[in-house]
Amino acid sequence: RINTQLSRKKAEQKSDAAHRQLELLNRQLDDKILQRTSRLEAINTELSQEIKRRQQSEVKSYYLAYHDSLTGLANRVLFREQVDKYLHECRGEEMPVAVLGIDLDGFKSVNDTLGHSAGDDLLKVVAAMLRDHVSEFDSVARLGGDEFAILRVGERQPDDCKALANRIIESLSKPVQLGSHEVSIGASIGIVVDPECSSDSETLLKSADLAMYRAKRSGRGTYRLFDLQ
């Protein structure tokens, strides 16, 4: 009986030792699982953040590719695409497409005397003014430097564009407050209307430029209409 009791006691001790060893292994396994889970969660979080950063970068890159970074207006690339789009959609619909090319008079002197920062502020003011003068269906762009353009689609052309040009010239002839300085500029505008939507964006932009230069040679602060015929 003593031998039996001793054998039973040893068996119980072995069983307890094996149980404790199993518990230790389970805890170690749980710890490893937690560590790996934490690492996976950290990797997933980092991956999600990287995907978000790349998406934001792609959106920003796309925006910068089609917009002027200073004024937020459409740039030349987007404006030409918009013109071509409307020319294609309005072809045969008796819906004339018009482009106004706008060049600021006296901008260079402001830039030279007050500095580029003041010049940038002035361009932002001009961009806001142009937005105020167009409808939600029009497109306004900064083509570069102090040159802007407006795309307008409508039946009442060229009278509608002439009236718009007069309003813009009147607004831009008023003094602008830039900090402690009051500056005066103006605008020369070239207008081209394609009643049949048979041309392309390059033709319309070049034609608007030619009309705008004629307006400058005519004394500035006025507009001229280019005849496509």
C-alpha atoms as one frame of an Amber mdcrd trajectory, in Angstrom:
protein
   0.000   0.000   0.000   2.862   2.316   0.809   4.390   1.672  -2.610   1.018
   2.260  -4.229   0.555   5.529  -2.343   4.052   6.646  -3.309   3.438   5.755
  -6.946   0.129   7.636  -6.862   1.822  10.619  -5.255   4.535  10.651  -7.908
   1.902  10.358 -10.634  -0.010  13.291  -9.142   3.190  15.344  -8.976   3.975
  14.506 -12.603   0.422  15.407 -13.568   0.639  18.717 -11.680   3.996  19.453
 -13.269   2.629  18.632 -16.723  -0.427  20.824 -16.070   1.740  23.711 -14.940
   3.943  23.242 -18.006   0.866  23.231 -20.215  -0.427  26.418 -18.584   2.975
  28.035 -19.106   3.004  26.998 -22.760  -0.559  28.320 -23.185   0.391  31.668
 -21.633   3.469  31.888 -23.846   1.320  31.038 -26.870  -1.272  33.659 -25.877
   1.502  36.227 -25.467   2.871  35.404 -28.917  -0.616  35.638 -30.430  -1.160
  39.033 -28.773   2.202  40.275 -29.970   1.558  39.115 -33.520  -1.964  40.565
 -33.438  -0.581  43.886 -32.230   2.033  43.843 -34.973  -0.613  43.017 -37.577
  -2.853  45.801 -36.297   0.075  48.232 -36.409   0.930  47.092 -39.950  -2.720
  47.428 -41.033  -2.939  50.903 -39.481   0.276  51.979 -41.170  -0.926  50.492
 -44.462  -4.261  52.311 -44.191  -2.482  55.578 -43.454  -0.151  55.052 -46.398
  -3.096  54.334 -48.710  -4.844  57.474 -47.436  -1.681  59.541 -47.938  -1.294
  58.239 -51.473  -4.945  58.904 -52.268  -4.632  62.444 -50.924  -1.428  62.905
 -52.895  -3.126  61.668 -56.063  -6.084  64.011 -55.517  -3.715  66.918 -54.886
  -1.607  66.046 -57.933  -4.730  65.824 -60.083  -5.967  69.172 -58.751  -2.625
  70.876 -59.368  -2.479  69.421 -62.866  -5.728  71.154 -63.793  -5.874  74.234
 -61.555  -3.862  77.361 -60.910  -2.239  76.997 -57.485  -2.450  80.735 -56.709
  -6.069  81.563 -57.554  -7.698  78.137 -57.577  -9.065  78.807 -61.069  -8.837
  76.334 -63.920  -5.479  76.415 -65.675  -4.824  76.417 -69.431  -4.938  72.605
 -69.676  -8.353  72.289 -68.016  -9.733  75.342 -69.831  -8.840  73.934 -73.244
 -10.452  70.618 -72.321 -13.608  72.457 -71.226 -13.723  74.477 -74.465 -13.301
  71.359 -76.602 -15.955  69.570 -74.554 -18.537  72.310 -75.108 -17.640  72.644
 -78.785 -18.317  68.935 -79.202 -21.541  68.932 -77.163 -22.999  72.084 -78.739
 -22.215  71.198 -82.341 -25.458  71.313 -84.319 -27.431  72.632 -81.320 -27.388
  76.328 -82.301 -25.662  77.081 -79.013 -22.713  79.411 -79.722 -19.526  78.972
 -77.708 -17.647  82.147 -76.778 -14.223  82.765 -75.268 -13.110  86.004 -73.657
  -9.371  86.566 -73.307  -8.572  89.057 -70.529  -5.218  90.744 -69.985  -4.624
  93.157 -67.106  -3.444  96.675 -67.919  -0.848  98.051 -65.522  -0.186  94.818
 -63.679   3.539  94.853 -64.413   3.992  98.247 -62.763   2.255  96.997 -59.610
   4.447  93.907 -59.576   7.609  95.982 -60.099   6.862  98.690 -57.538   5.161
  96.722 -54.739   6.726  93.301 -55.249   5.563  89.873 -56.304   3.638  89.281
 -53.086   1.435  92.296 -53.799   1.131  91.128 -57.395  -0.065  87.716 -56.212
  -2.621  89.363 -53.912  -3.859  91.438 -56.831  -4.280  88.353 -59.006  -6.376
  86.741 -56.262  -8.578  89.847 -56.111  -9.010  89.801 -59.884  -9.892  86.080
 -59.828 -12.582  86.749 -57.215 -13.957  89.657 -59.284 -14.197  87.493 -62.386
 -16.003  84.749 -60.470 -18.547  87.329 -59.321 -19.310  88.354 -62.898 -20.004
  84.911 -64.359 -22.771  82.380 -63.925 -22.425  78.885 -62.549 -22.410  77.572
 -66.120 -19.393  79.652 -67.174 -15.756  78.662 -66.715 -13.038  81.061 -65.548
  -9.345  80.272 -65.966  -5.966  81.812 -65.326  -3.915  81.008 -68.392  -0.665
  82.359 -66.956   0.847  85.588 -65.669  -1.854  88.267 -65.681  -3.866  86.585
 -68.445  -7.318  85.176 -67.747 -10.062  83.645 -69.867 -13.786  83.005 -69.637
 -15.787  80.337 -71.444 -19.442  81.224 -72.004 -22.120  79.224 -73.793 -25.438
  80.803 -74.750 -27.745  81.896 -77.533 -27.411  85.665 -77.149 -23.968  86.057
 -78.653 -22.005  88.217 -79.144 -24.202  90.765 -77.310 -24.041  88.797 -74.055
 -20.226  88.699 -74.151 -20.014  92.400 -74.993 -22.119  93.254 -71.958 -19.981
  90.953 -69.783 -16.775  92.539 -71.114 -18.066  96.023 -70.272 -18.929  94.945
 -66.716 -15.486  93.392 -66.215 -13.687  96.443 -67.608 -15.707  98.719 -65.342
 -14.977  96.600 -62.241 -11.255  96.257 -62.940 -10.890  99.992 -63.560 -11.809
 100.718 -59.949  -8.953 101.149 -57.406  -7.951  98.047 -55.445  -6.712  98.190
 -51.853  -3.629  96.052 -51.254  -2.658  96.478 -47.618  -1.730 100.124 -47.185
  -1.496 100.707 -50.938  -4.262 101.589 -53.356  -3.552 100.507 -56.908  -5.340
 101.050 -60.173  -5.276  98.687 -63.100  -7.540  97.962 -66.033  -8.304  95.252
 -68.534  -8.157  94.692 -72.271 -10.470  91.970 -73.551 -10.645  89.965 -76.749
 -13.857  88.142 -77.650 -14.370  85.332 -80.131 -17.660  83.553 -80.812 -18.053
  80.286 -82.675 -21.758  80.130 -83.605 -21.501  76.725 -85.277 -19.028  75.136
 -82.834 -16.932  74.043 -85.798 -13.482  75.088 -84.538 -11.321  73.921 -81.625
  -9.924  75.316 -78.392  -6.562  76.294 -79.910  -8.254  78.334 -82.640 -10.567
  80.103 -80.218  -7.787  80.947 -77.739  -5.521  82.299 -80.481  -8.393  84.323
 -81.907  -9.265  85.754 -78.488  -5.579  86.684 -78.022  -5.480  88.509 -81.351
  -8.625  90.460 -80.480  -7.231  91.260 -77.030  -3.997  92.653 -78.515  -6.070
  94.813 -80.841  -7.883  96.142 -77.775  -4.529  96.998 -76.187  -3.378  98.802
 -79.319  -6.644 100.720 -79.321  -5.808 102.385 -76.027  -6.524  99.622 -73.482
  -9.491  99.471 -71.149 -11.719  98.223 -73.951 -12.657  95.072 -75.862 -12.478
  93.900 -79.435 -14.391  91.171 -81.236 -12.633  88.657 -83.495 -14.552  87.576
 -86.594 -14.051  83.892 -87.375 -15.609  84.242 -90.833
